[in-house]
Amino acid sequence: RFSLSSCVQYAVIDFLWYRKNANGSGEDSYGFDSVDQWGRPFPDPERFPSSAGGEGFKHVADKVHAMGLKFGIHLMNGISTQAVNASTPILDVDTGKAYVEDGRQWTASDIGLTHRTCAWMSNGFMSVNTDAGAGRAFLRSLYRQYADWGVDFVKLDCIFGTDYSPKEIMAVSETLKELERPVILSISPGTEVTPALAENITQHVDMYRITGDDWDSWKDVRPHFDVARSFADANKITGLRGRSWPDLDMLPFGRLTDAGVNQGPHRSTNLTFDEQLTQMVLWSMAKSPLMYGGDLRHLNDDTFDLITHPTLLKINHHTKNNMEFGYIHSERTSERNEHSGRSDLTNNGGTVLGLATCNDKNTGGWHSSSKDHICRGFGIQNDNASFCMSKAKLLPTSDGVTMSGVEDQAKFHLVGIDTNDGCLDASVSPMFSTCEQHSKQVWELTENGQLKSSYSGLCATMKSSKEGESETTGARAWTATGDKGEIYLAFFNLDTASRKIAVRVPDLEKVAGQKLA
């Protein structure tokens, strides 16, 4: 991935640079990672020959820096499962020897939290006990090594959104501040992220994802309009004291591979040029970091001109008061194209489950009813309507083990009633997956009537699908003010039909707070 900026540009090596390309190796495979004697990942020597002899990414970083760029890497939160199982020692950076505390040598198996593995890579990584001195020593060892390689940017995954771990976010942030070189901290995933959730971490990070993965399909791009609007309304997209920026994810333009593919085959983006233009303009108006996710070696003129458009980069970097503009007039000028692939979201009469911080007023209202059901009322047409789930009873896990339905009266697994959707899962959306023995599927009902996840500490919300329906069709507009007082206005047609879109100048003046000539 490559970040686009008029000031600083970063070349970032993405996902799984330490994993060997071999038969059986995949996203959640075990035993294929390159891990050093101190339990730290290092680049796969076959793919990165310059890393041999303990050099890591130093030579790559030197090349990138010589081009006038900054260098970054993608990381998984925590510690490698391989290191934990091998009980590798922990490096004490102050002594250069194994970490010793309370008269004994500590190892990876002492600090790995086996009950908190990464929800979508459970065989690869798990959280670190940052309350332990050895856990903090491991983080110092890990990030000191990256700084020694010349790393300027780290994208830390499996620590935010549905994998929310505020204690680890703060621990990593504090560790980076101790380094002799500045390192940008970006966190993800962004699934189920809300402005309220972001409020808790913005002072500790430079970038944070606010959506799920964005690939080259209109159904991935379209929800970003609602998310960007909510963060603009919460005054989040201007950053915090010039830092901490909501991240709408990469720009999947040009030549790409499919998700999860290591080495091709390559193909052109599935987005039309109009859809790419729509995405680039929204990302710029919403002041998202601009991360290009295509193959820079095969960059056509249209893609190059779009991602380096001087006006869009100026809007992205040098505007304020960026927001969705609601005072627009729009009418269709053609019939909808029912075969365009842009299907409208519909109300199927059901319910929508989500996650929020537990101080969100929408997380209350859950209660225990008869038959071991956990229910919550909602209003569609009838105040007595309710949504219920059942506490799990002797459900088989994905590995064939049988788990008890209720270990105690406080914590439990939940399944749909008369459905085979699996267990309520705090790490996925929609929020049901195959039942397994993992804290991501463990819940408790609090005294305040909240359904709290033991994995993320977030609470479940619920509303009718009509209430939760995304209004991502029709016309939208955004406005921003430039550094010389100029007003930028962008129109978006999210419909499958052509539209005329217009604004009244007095409405624009009202929002801009100034008279327009």
Short mmCIF file of C-alpha atoms in Angstrom, two decimals:
data_model
loop_
_atom_site.label_atom_id
_atom_site.label_comp_id
_atom_site.label_asym_id
_atom_site.label_seq_id
_atom_site.Cartn_x
_atom_site.Cartn_y
_atom_site.Cartn_z
CA ARG A 1 0.00 0.00 0.00
CA PHE A 2 1.15 3.53 -0.73
CA SER A 3 -0.09 6.64 1.05
CA LEU A 4 -0.68 9.79 -0.98
CA SER A 5 0.14 13.14 0.51
CA SER A 6 1.39 16.51 -0.59
CA CYS A 7 3.73 16.46 2.42
CA VAL A 8 4.72 12.93 3.40
CA GLN A 9 4.38 9.66 1.50
CA TYR A 10 4.66 6.21 3.02
CA ALA A 11 5.34 2.87 1.36
CA VAL A 12 3.78 0.21 3.61
CA ILE A 13 4.34 -3.55 3.37
CA ASP A 14 1.00 -5.19 4.07
CA PHE A 15 -0.17 -8.37 5.78
CA LEU A 16 1.88 -11.54 6.55
CA TRP A 17 5.39 -10.53 5.47
CA TYR A 18 6.76 -13.05 8.01
CA ARG A 19 4.74 -16.04 6.74
CA LYS A 20 6.31 -18.56 4.38
CA ASN A 21 4.73 -19.25 1.00
CA ALA A 22 4.32 -23.02 1.26
CA ASN A 23 1.66 -25.68 0.88
CA GLY A 24 -0.77 -25.35 3.76
CA SER A 25 0.18 -21.76 4.52
CA GLY A 26 -2.75 -19.35 4.66
CA GLU A 27 -4.33 -16.52 6.61
CA ASP A 28 -5.01 -18.57 9.75
CA SER A 29 -2.43 -21.33 9.37
CA TYR A 30 0.00 -22.35 12.11
CA GLY A 31 3.70 -23.19 11.97
CA PHE A 32 4.70 -21.16 8.89
CA ASP A 33 5.86 -17.93 10.55
CA SER A 34 9.47 -16.73 10.77
CA VAL A 35 10.06 -15.98 14.46
CA ASP A 36 13.41 -15.10 16.04
CA GLN A 37 14.89 -16.39 19.31
CA TRP A 38 13.05 -13.67 21.25
CA GLY A 39 9.62 -14.53 19.82
CA ARG A 40 9.51 -11.61 17.35
CA PRO A 41 8.40 -12.00 13.71
CA PHE A 42 11.00 -11.32 11.02
CA PRO A 43 10.62 -11.17 7.22
CA ASP A 44 10.38 -14.45 5.32
CA PRO A 45 13.95 -14.79 3.93
CA GLU A 46 12.76 -16.40 0.70
CA ARG A 47 10.58 -13.41 -0.18
CA PHE A 48 12.93 -10.83 1.36
CA PRO A 49 16.51 -12.12 0.87
CA SER A 50 17.99 -8.87 2.22
CA SER A 51 16.55 -9.76 5.65
CA ALA A 52 19.04 -12.61 6.10
CA GLY A 53 21.48 -12.45 9.00
CA GLY A 54 19.08 -10.63 11.27
CA GLU A 55 18.91 -7.53 9.06
CA GLY A 56 15.11 -7.56 8.95
CA PHE A 57 13.72 -4.75 6.80
CA LYS A 58 16.72 -2.46 7.31
CA HIS A 59 17.91 -2.64 3.70
CA VAL A 60 14.39 -2.22 2.33
CA ALA A 61 13.81 0.78 4.60
CA ASP A 62 17.12 2.31 3.50
CA LYS A 63 16.05 2.02 -0.17
CA VAL A 64 12.66 3.58 0.58
CA HIS A 65 14.23 6.43 2.56
CA ALA A 66 16.70 7.07 -0.29
CA MET A 67 13.68 7.76 -2.51
CA GLY A 68 12.51 10.46 -0.12
CA LEU A 69 9.71 8.29 1.28
CA LYS A 70 8.80 6.92 4.70
CA PHE A 71 8.61 3.17 5.35
CA GLY A 72 5.89 1.19 7.14
CA ILE A 73 4.75 -2.36 7.94
CA HIS A 74 1.51 -4.13 8.84
CA LEU A 75 1.51 -5.92 12.20
CA MET A 76 -0.78 -8.22 14.11
CA ASN A 77 -1.47 -7.22 17.69
CA GLY A 78 0.12 -9.21 20.49
CA ILE A 79 2.51 -12.12 20.26
CA SER A 80 2.89 -15.07 17.90
CA THR A 81 1.18 -18.29 18.96
CA GLN A 82 4.33 -20.10 17.77
CA ALA A 83 6.42 -18.08 20.23
CA VAL A 84 4.02 -18.82 23.08
CA ASN A 85 3.99 -22.56 22.36
CA ALA A 86 7.80 -22.57 22.09
CA SER A 87 8.19 -20.58 25.35
CA THR A 88 10.76 -18.29 23.72
CA PRO A 89 12.59 -15.99 26.15
CA ILE A 90 11.85 -12.25 26.20
CA LEU A 91 14.60 -9.78 25.39
CA ASP A 92 15.37 -7.14 28.01
CA VAL A 93 16.52 -4.20 25.84
CA ASP A 94 18.31 -2.62 28.81
CA THR A 95 20.60 -5.60 29.44
CA GLY A 96 20.61 -7.35 26.06
CA LYS A 97 19.78 -10.58 27.88
CA ALA A 98 16.67 -12.57 28.75
CA TYR A 99 14.18 -10.67 30.89
CA VAL A 100 14.31 -11.59 34.58
CA GLU A 101 11.86 -10.48 37.25
CA ASP A 102 11.20 -11.80 40.76
CA GLY A 103 14.22 -14.05 40.49
CA ARG A 104 13.09 -15.98 37.39
CA GLN A 105 13.37 -15.77 33.64
CA TRP A 106 10.09 -14.99 31.88
CA THR A 107 9.04 -16.45 28.54
CA ALA A 108 6.40 -15.88 25.88
CA SER A 109 4.17 -18.51 27.48
CA ASP A 110 4.02 -16.33 30.63
CA ILE A 111 2.63 -13.28 28.83
CA GLY A 112 0.46 -14.70 26.01
CA LEU A 113 -3.27 -14.49 26.81
CA THR A 114 -4.46 -17.78 25.34
CA HIS A 115 -8.10 -16.90 26.08
CA ARG A 116 -7.80 -13.80 23.89
CA THR A 117 -6.52 -14.90 20.50
CA CYS A 118 -7.16 -12.73 17.48
CA ALA A 119 -10.76 -13.44 16.50
CA TRP A 120 -10.04 -13.86 12.79
CA MET A 121 -6.53 -15.33 13.10
CA SER A 122 -6.84 -17.48 16.21
CA ASN A 123 -3.94 -19.76 15.19
CA GLY A 124 -1.58 -16.86 14.56
CA PHE A 125 -1.55 -14.30 17.36
CA MET A 126 -2.89 -13.58 20.81
CA SER A 127 -2.96 -10.59 23.15
CA VAL A 128 -0.12 -9.81 25.55
CA ASN A 129 -0.56 -9.31 29.28
CA THR A 130 0.47 -5.66 29.52
CA ASP A 131 -0.07 -5.65 33.30
CA ALA A 132 3.04 -7.82 33.64
CA GLY A 133 6.50 -6.28 33.47
CA ALA A 134 7.50 -9.07 31.08
CA GLY A 135 4.62 -8.17 28.76
CA ARG A 136 5.75 -4.55 28.57
CA ALA A 137 9.35 -5.73 28.11
CA PHE A 138 8.26 -7.77 25.09
CA LEU A 139 6.59 -4.73 23.51
CA ARG A 140 9.73 -2.63 24.07
CA SER A 141 11.84 -5.35 22.46
CA LEU A 142 9.43 -5.68 19.51
CA TYR A 143 9.08 -2.00 18.64
CA ARG A 144 12.73 -1.18 19.36
CA GLN A 145 13.60 -3.75 16.70
CA TYR A 146 11.24 -2.14 14.19
CA ALA A 147 12.74 1.28 14.93
CA ASP A 148 16.23 -0.17 14.39
CA TRP A 149 15.07 -1.40 10.98
CA GLY A 150 14.04 2.14 10.08
CA VAL A 151 10.27 1.72 10.34
CA ASP A 152 8.32 5.02 10.35
CA PHE A 153 4.74 3.66 10.33
CA VAL A 154 3.03 0.64 11.87
CA LYS A 155 -0.45 -0.56 10.98
CA LEU A 156 -1.54 -2.59 14.02
CA ASP A 157 -4.38 -5.02 13.31
CA CYS A 158 -6.73 -7.03 15.54
CA ILE A 159 -6.80 -4.36 18.26
CA PHE A 160 -9.74 -2.06 17.40
CA GLY A 161 -13.36 -2.33 16.31
CA THR A 162 -14.71 -5.77 17.14
CA ASP A 163 -11.24 -6.66 18.50
CA TYR A 164 -11.21 -3.60 20.77
CA SER A 165 -8.42 -3.71 23.38
CA PRO A 166 -7.91 -0.23 24.88
CA LYS A 167 -5.30 -1.35 27.39
CA GLU A 168 -3.07 -2.75 24.63
CA ILE A 169 -3.62 0.32 22.42
CA MET A 170 -2.37 2.55 25.22
CA ALA A 171 0.56 0.22 25.99
CA VAL A 172 1.76 0.23 22.37
CA SER A 173 1.31 4.00 22.13
CA GLU A 174 3.41 4.53 25.25
CA THR A 175 6.07 2.13 23.94
CA LEU A 176 6.36 4.03 20.65
CA LYS A 177 6.78 7.33 22.49
CA GLU A 178 9.87 5.90 24.20
CA LEU A 179 11.64 5.33 20.87
CA GLU A 180 14.30 7.65 19.50
CA ARG A 181 12.47 8.02 16.17
CA PRO A 182 8.84 9.03 15.56
CA VAL A 183 6.61 6.15 14.43
CA ILE A 184 3.05 6.68 13.17
CA LEU A 185 0.51 4.34 14.83
CA SER A 186 -2.49 3.20 12.76
CA ILE A 187 -4.99 0.71 14.21
CA SER A 188 -7.70 -1.58 12.84
CA PRO A 189 -10.06 -3.29 12.12
CA GLY A 190 -12.81 -0.73 11.76
CA THR A 191 -15.83 -3.04 11.93
CA GLU A 192 -18.57 -1.66 14.23
CA VAL A 193 -16.51 1.44 15.09
CA THR A 194 -18.54 4.44 16.26
CA PRO A 195 -17.51 8.00 17.19
CA ALA A 196 -18.11 7.10 20.84
CA LEU A 197 -15.67 4.18 20.60
CA ALA A 198 -13.10 6.38 18.87
CA GLU A 199 -13.40 8.96 21.64
CA ASN A 200 -11.56 6.61 23.99
CA ILE A 201 -8.44 6.14 21.86
CA THR A 202 -7.88 9.21 19.67
CA GLN A 203 -5.29 10.70 22.03
CA HIS A 204 -3.18 7.55 21.70
CA VAL A 205 -3.12 6.87 17.93
CA ASP A 206 -2.47 8.75 14.69
CA MET A 207 -4.97 6.87 12.49
CA TYR A 208 -7.86 4.52 13.21
CA ARG A 209 -9.99 2.51 10.83
CA ILE A 210 -13.71 3.25 10.96
CA THR A 211 -15.00 0.71 8.41
CA GLY A 212 -14.49 -2.91 7.47
CA ASP A 213 -12.16 -3.83 4.60
CA ASP A 214 -12.82 -1.86 1.44
CA TRP A 215 -12.42 -3.86 -1.76
CA ASP A 216 -13.23 -2.97 -5.33
CA SER A 217 -17.01 -3.35 -5.28
CA TRP A 218 -19.67 -0.68 -5.01
CA LYS A 219 -21.32 -2.49 -2.07
CA ASP A 220 -18.07 -1.94 -0.12
CA VAL A 221 -17.77 1.73 -1.09
CA ARG A 222 -21.38 2.77 -0.52
CA PRO A 223 -21.59 2.38 3.32
CA HIS A 224 -18.66 4.78 3.73
CA PHE A 225 -21.02 7.70 3.08
CA ASP A 226 -22.97 7.01 6.27
CA VAL A 227 -19.85 6.31 8.34
CA ALA A 228 -18.06 9.44 7.11
CA ARG A 229 -21.16 11.53 7.86
CA SER A 230 -21.38 10.23 11.45
CA PHE A 231 -17.70 11.05 12.13
CA ALA A 232 -18.07 14.50 10.57
CA ASP A 233 -21.13 15.16 12.75
CA ALA A 234 -19.04 14.17 15.78
CA ASN A 235 -16.24 16.61 14.79
CA LYS A 236 -13.76 13.77 14.36
CA ILE A 237 -12.57 14.15 10.77
CA THR A 238 -10.47 17.25 11.40
CA GLY A 239 -8.14 15.20 13.59
CA LEU A 240 -7.24 15.77 17.22
CA ARG A 241 -4.75 18.63 17.61
CA GLY A 242 -3.61 17.92 14.07
CA ARG A 243 -3.41 14.15 14.53
CA SER A 244 -5.60 11.06 15.00
CA TRP A 245 -7.44 10.74 11.70
CA PRO A 246 -10.41 8.45 10.91
CA ASP A 247 -9.32 6.05 8.16
CA LEU A 248 -11.79 4.94 5.46
CA ASP A 249 -9.35 2.22 4.24
CA MET A 250 -7.46 1.80 1.00
CA LEU A 251 -8.22 2.98 -2.53
CA PRO A 252 -8.57 -0.27 -4.56
CA PHE A 253 -7.83 1.19 -8.00
CA GLY A 254 -5.69 0.06 -10.93
CA ARG A 255 -4.14 -3.43 -10.96
CA LEU A 256 -5.11 -5.66 -8.02
CA THR A 257 -5.28 -9.26 -6.83
CA ASP A 258 -8.20 -10.91 -5.11
CA ALA A 259 -8.46 -10.78 -1.31
CA GLY A 260 -6.25 -13.41 0.33
CA VAL A 261 -4.14 -14.03 -2.77
CA ASN A 262 -0.38 -13.76 -2.35
CA GLN A 263 1.05 -13.50 -5.86
CA GLY A 264 -1.73 -12.98 -8.38
CA PRO A 265 -3.13 -13.42 -10.89
CA HIS A 266 -3.50 -9.68 -11.25
CA ARG A 267 -6.61 -8.06 -12.66
CA SER A 268 -8.06 -4.60 -13.17
CA THR A 269 -10.26 -3.06 -10.48
CA ASN A 270 -13.94 -3.96 -10.67
CA LEU A 271 -14.95 -0.37 -9.93
CA THR A 272 -15.99 1.76 -12.89
CA PHE A 273 -14.10 5.01 -13.34
CA ASP A 274 -17.11 6.97 -12.06
CA GLU A 275 -17.16 4.80 -8.93
CA GLN A 276 -13.41 5.35 -8.43
CA LEU A 277 -13.90 9.10 -8.83
CA THR A 278 -16.77 9.01 -6.32
CA GLN A 279 -14.59 7.17 -3.81
CA MET A 280 -11.59 9.46 -4.26
CA VAL A 281 -13.72 12.60 -3.84
CA LEU A 282 -15.46 11.30 -0.70
CA TRP A 283 -12.14 10.21 0.86
CA SER A 284 -10.72 13.68 0.13
CA MET A 285 -13.74 15.61 1.44
CA ALA A 286 -13.79 13.42 4.59
CA LYS A 287 -10.03 14.00 5.08
CA SER A 288 -9.29 10.29 5.27
CA PRO A 289 -5.67 9.16 4.96
CA LEU A 290 -5.22 8.21 1.30
CA MET A 291 -3.72 4.72 0.98
CA TYR A 292 -3.36 3.39 -2.56
CA GLY A 293 -3.78 -0.40 -2.66
CA GLY A 294 -2.94 -1.19 -6.30
CA ASP A 295 0.21 -2.19 -8.20
CA LEU A 296 2.35 0.92 -8.70
CA ARG A 297 4.40 -0.85 -11.36
CA HIS A 298 1.40 -0.91 -13.70
CA LEU A 299 -0.28 2.44 -13.15
CA ASN A 300 -2.32 3.74 -16.07
CA ASP A 301 -2.74 7.44 -16.77
CA ASP A 302 -6.36 7.64 -15.55
CA THR A 303 -5.50 6.09 -12.18
CA PHE A 304 -2.36 8.19 -11.78
CA ASP A 305 -4.21 11.41 -12.59
CA LEU A 306 -7.00 10.53 -10.15
CA ILE A 307 -4.86 9.67 -7.13
CA THR A 308 -2.57 12.69 -7.66
CA HIS A 309 -5.32 15.20 -8.52
CA PRO A 310 -3.99 18.47 -7.05
CA THR A 311 -7.40 19.87 -6.07
CA LEU A 312 -8.45 16.69 -4.31
CA LEU A 313 -5.14 16.47 -2.43
CA LYS A 314 -5.52 20.13 -1.43
CA ILE A 315 -9.04 19.45 -0.12
CA ASN A 316 -7.77 16.41 1.75
CA HIS A 317 -4.98 18.34 3.47
CA HIS A 318 -5.89 22.00 3.66
CA THR A 319 -9.61 22.35 4.37
CA LYS A 320 -11.79 22.66 7.46
CA ASN A 321 -15.49 22.46 8.33
CA ASN A 322 -15.76 19.32 6.19
CA MET A 323 -19.27 17.90 6.43
CA GLU A 324 -22.18 16.40 4.57
CA PHE A 325 -24.39 19.18 3.17
CA GLY A 326 -28.06 18.37 3.56
CA TYR A 327 -29.72 21.27 1.74
CA ILE A 328 -29.84 19.80 -1.76
CA HIS A 329 -32.53 19.51 -4.41
CA SER A 330 -32.48 16.41 -6.60
CA GLU A 331 -34.64 14.62 -9.14
CA ARG A 332 -34.14 11.58 -11.35
CA THR A 333 -33.68 12.14 -15.06
CA SER A 334 -33.71 8.45 -16.06
CA GLU A 335 -35.05 5.10 -14.89
CA ARG A 336 -33.10 2.98 -12.43
CA ASN A 337 -30.78 0.35 -13.86
CA GLU A 338 -31.94 -2.80 -12.05
CA HIS A 339 -28.99 -4.80 -13.44
CA SER A 340 -26.21 -2.47 -12.35
CA GLY A 341 -25.23 -4.48 -9.26
CA ARG A 342 -26.18 -1.52 -7.04
CA SER A 343 -29.07 -3.12 -5.18
CA ASP A 344 -30.81 -0.92 -2.63
CA LEU A 345 -30.87 -2.06 0.99
CA THR A 346 -34.36 -3.26 1.91
CA ASN A 347 -36.29 -3.80 5.10
CA ASN A 348 -36.92 -7.50 5.57
CA GLY A 349 -38.92 -6.93 8.76
CA GLY A 350 -36.14 -8.31 10.95
CA THR A 351 -33.63 -6.81 13.34
CA VAL A 352 -30.10 -5.46 13.14
CA LEU A 353 -27.54 -6.28 15.83
CA GLY A 354 -24.50 -4.11 16.42
CA LEU A 355 -21.89 -3.14 19.01
CA ALA A 356 -21.24 0.12 20.83
CA THR A 357 -19.43 1.36 23.91
CA CYS A 358 -21.43 0.44 26.98
CA ASN A 359 -22.09 4.09 27.86
CA ASP A 360 -24.19 4.37 24.68
CA LYS A 361 -27.84 4.77 25.65
CA ASN A 362 -28.89 2.31 22.92
CA THR A 363 -27.15 -0.63 24.62
CA GLY A 364 -29.68 -1.03 27.44
CA GLY A 365 -32.98 -2.87 27.54
CA TRP A 366 -31.78 -6.49 27.50
CA HIS A 367 -33.38 -8.83 30.01
CA SER A 368 -33.65 -12.50 30.90
CA SER A 369 -36.98 -14.14 30.21
CA SER A 370 -38.37 -17.66 30.55
CA LYS A 371 -36.80 -20.68 28.84
CA ASP A 372 -33.28 -19.29 29.28
CA HIS A 373 -33.88 -16.58 26.70
CA ILE A 374 -32.14 -13.20 26.57
CA CYS A 375 -34.47 -10.62 24.99
CA ARG A 376 -34.73 -6.98 24.09
CA GLY A 377 -37.84 -5.04 23.13
CA PHE A 378 -37.96 -2.77 20.11
CA GLY A 379 -40.55 -0.60 18.47
CA ILE A 380 -41.56 -1.27 14.91
CA GLN A 381 -45.34 -1.00 14.94
CA ASN A 382 -45.89 -2.54 18.32
CA ASP A 383 -44.27 -1.66 21.61
CA ASN A 384 -44.43 -5.27 22.79
CA ALA A 385 -42.33 -6.65 19.92
CA SER A 386 -39.11 -8.23 21.11
CA PHE A 387 -36.01 -9.98 19.83
CA CYS A 388 -34.77 -13.02 21.75
CA MET A 389 -31.78 -15.35 21.74
CA SER A 390 -31.30 -18.56 23.68
CA LYS A 391 -28.46 -19.46 26.01
CA ALA A 392 -26.43 -22.20 24.34
CA LYS A 393 -26.87 -25.81 25.49
CA LEU A 394 -24.16 -28.39 24.76
CA LEU A 395 -23.31 -27.01 21.33
CA PRO A 396 -20.47 -28.67 19.39
CA THR A 397 -17.49 -26.43 18.71
CA SER A 398 -15.75 -26.21 15.35
CA ASP A 399 -13.05 -28.62 16.56
CA GLY A 400 -15.52 -31.27 17.73
CA VAL A 401 -15.28 -30.48 21.42
CA THR A 402 -18.51 -30.14 23.38
CA MET A 403 -18.92 -27.07 25.53
CA SER A 404 -21.32 -26.56 28.38
CA GLY A 405 -24.06 -24.01 27.81
CA VAL A 406 -23.59 -22.06 31.04
CA GLU A 407 -20.29 -22.17 32.92
CA ASP A 408 -21.79 -19.96 35.60
CA GLN A 409 -24.83 -17.78 35.92
CA ALA A 410 -23.05 -14.65 34.71
CA LYS A 411 -21.51 -15.67 31.38
CA PHE A 412 -22.92 -17.66 28.48
CA HIS A 413 -23.07 -18.28 24.75
CA LEU A 414 -26.12 -17.21 22.75
CA VAL A 415 -27.77 -18.76 19.70
CA GLY A 416 -30.71 -17.75 17.55
CA ILE A 417 -34.07 -19.35 18.34
CA ASP A 418 -35.20 -21.83 15.68
CA THR A 419 -32.23 -20.93 13.45
CA ASN A 420 -28.90 -22.56 12.65
CA ASP A 421 -26.92 -19.30 12.32
CA GLY A 422 -24.47 -20.34 15.06
CA CYS A 423 -23.46 -18.33 18.13
CA LEU A 424 -23.61 -14.59 18.70
CA ASP A 425 -20.08 -13.45 17.89
CA ALA A 426 -18.58 -10.06 18.80
CA SER A 427 -15.91 -10.28 16.09
CA VAL A 428 -17.96 -10.58 12.90
CA SER A 429 -20.73 -8.79 11.02
CA PRO A 430 -23.46 -10.08 10.72
CA MET A 431 -22.92 -11.13 14.30
CA PHE A 432 -23.35 -14.91 14.14
CA SER A 433 -20.76 -17.56 13.34
CA THR A 434 -20.01 -21.22 13.98
CA CYS A 435 -19.98 -21.87 17.72
CA GLU A 436 -16.56 -22.38 19.27
CA GLN A 437 -14.80 -22.08 22.60
CA HIS A 438 -13.57 -18.51 22.30
CA SER A 439 -14.20 -15.41 24.37
CA LYS A 440 -15.48 -13.62 21.26
CA GLN A 441 -18.71 -15.65 21.76
CA VAL A 442 -19.00 -15.19 25.53
CA TRP A 443 -21.53 -12.68 26.87
CA GLU A 444 -22.88 -11.50 30.20
CA LEU A 445 -26.08 -9.69 31.14
CA THR A 446 -25.24 -6.76 33.41
CA GLU A 447 -27.35 -5.27 36.18
CA ASN A 448 -27.94 -2.29 33.88
CA GLY A 449 -29.67 -4.45 31.29
CA GLN A 450 -26.72 -4.54 28.90
CA LEU A 451 -25.43 -7.52 26.94
CA LYS A 452 -21.67 -7.20 27.31
CA SER A 453 -18.99 -9.01 25.28
CA SER A 454 -16.27 -10.71 27.32
CA TYR A 455 -13.95 -10.36 24.32
CA SER A 456 -14.12 -6.66 23.45
CA GLY A 457 -15.89 -5.14 26.46
CA LEU A 458 -18.43 -3.61 24.06
CA CYS A 459 -22.19 -3.96 24.45
CA ALA A 460 -24.80 -5.20 21.98
CA THR A 461 -27.30 -2.85 20.39
CA MET A 462 -30.40 -3.79 18.44
CA LYS A 463 -32.93 -2.05 16.26
CA SER A 464 -35.37 -2.97 13.55
CA SER A 465 -33.90 -3.32 10.08
CA LYS A 466 -36.03 -0.39 9.01
CA GLU A 467 -34.50 1.78 11.74
CA GLY A 468 -31.01 0.59 10.80
CA GLU A 469 -31.48 0.84 7.06
CA SER A 470 -28.67 2.73 5.42
CA GLU A 471 -29.81 5.72 3.40
CA THR A 472 -27.09 5.23 0.83
CA THR A 473 -29.17 5.81 -2.26
CA GLY A 474 -30.14 8.97 -4.07
CA ALA A 475 -28.17 12.21 -3.89
CA ARG A 476 -25.58 13.37 -1.38
CA ALA A 477 -23.36 16.44 -1.11
CA TRP A 478 -20.34 17.47 0.97
CA THR A 479 -18.86 20.88 1.60
CA ALA A 480 -15.51 22.12 2.93
CA THR A 481 -13.75 25.46 3.45
CA GLY A 482 -10.27 26.05 2.04
CA ASP A 483 -7.38 27.78 3.78
CA LYS A 484 -8.13 31.01 1.87
CA GLY A 485 -11.84 30.91 2.60
CA GLU A 486 -12.86 29.28 -0.67
CA ILE A 487 -15.82 26.86 -0.54
CA TYR A 488 -15.65 23.38 -2.03
CA LEU A 489 -18.89 21.58 -2.86
CA ALA A 490 -19.08 17.97 -4.07
CA PHE A 491 -22.21 16.26 -5.40
CA PHE A 492 -22.63 12.46 -5.32
CA ASN A 493 -25.24 10.40 -7.14
CA LEU A 494 -25.57 7.05 -5.33
CA ASP A 495 -28.59 6.02 -7.36
CA THR A 496 -28.66 3.74 -10.39
CA ALA A 497 -30.51 6.46 -12.30
CA SER A 498 -29.18 9.76 -13.62
CA ARG A 499 -30.00 12.77 -11.44
CA LYS A 500 -30.02 16.53 -11.48
CA ILE A 501 -28.61 17.88 -8.20
CA ALA A 502 -28.64 21.54 -7.18
CA VAL A 503 -28.26 23.78 -4.13
CA ARG A 504 -29.53 27.26 -3.31
CA VAL A 505 -26.75 29.76 -2.72
CA PRO A 506 -28.43 31.14 0.48
CA ASP A 507 -28.40 27.61 1.95
CA LEU A 508 -24.72 27.25 1.12
CA GLU A 509 -23.97 30.67 2.67
CA LYS A 510 -25.79 29.65 5.82
CA VAL A 511 -23.62 26.57 6.29
CA ALA A 512 -20.40 28.25 5.15
CA GLY A 513 -20.99 31.20 7.48
CA GLN A 514 -20.02 33.74 4.84
CA LYS A 515 -21.45 35.68 1.91
CA LEU A 516 -20.64 34.15 -1.46
CA ALA A 517 -20.03 36.44 -4.41
#
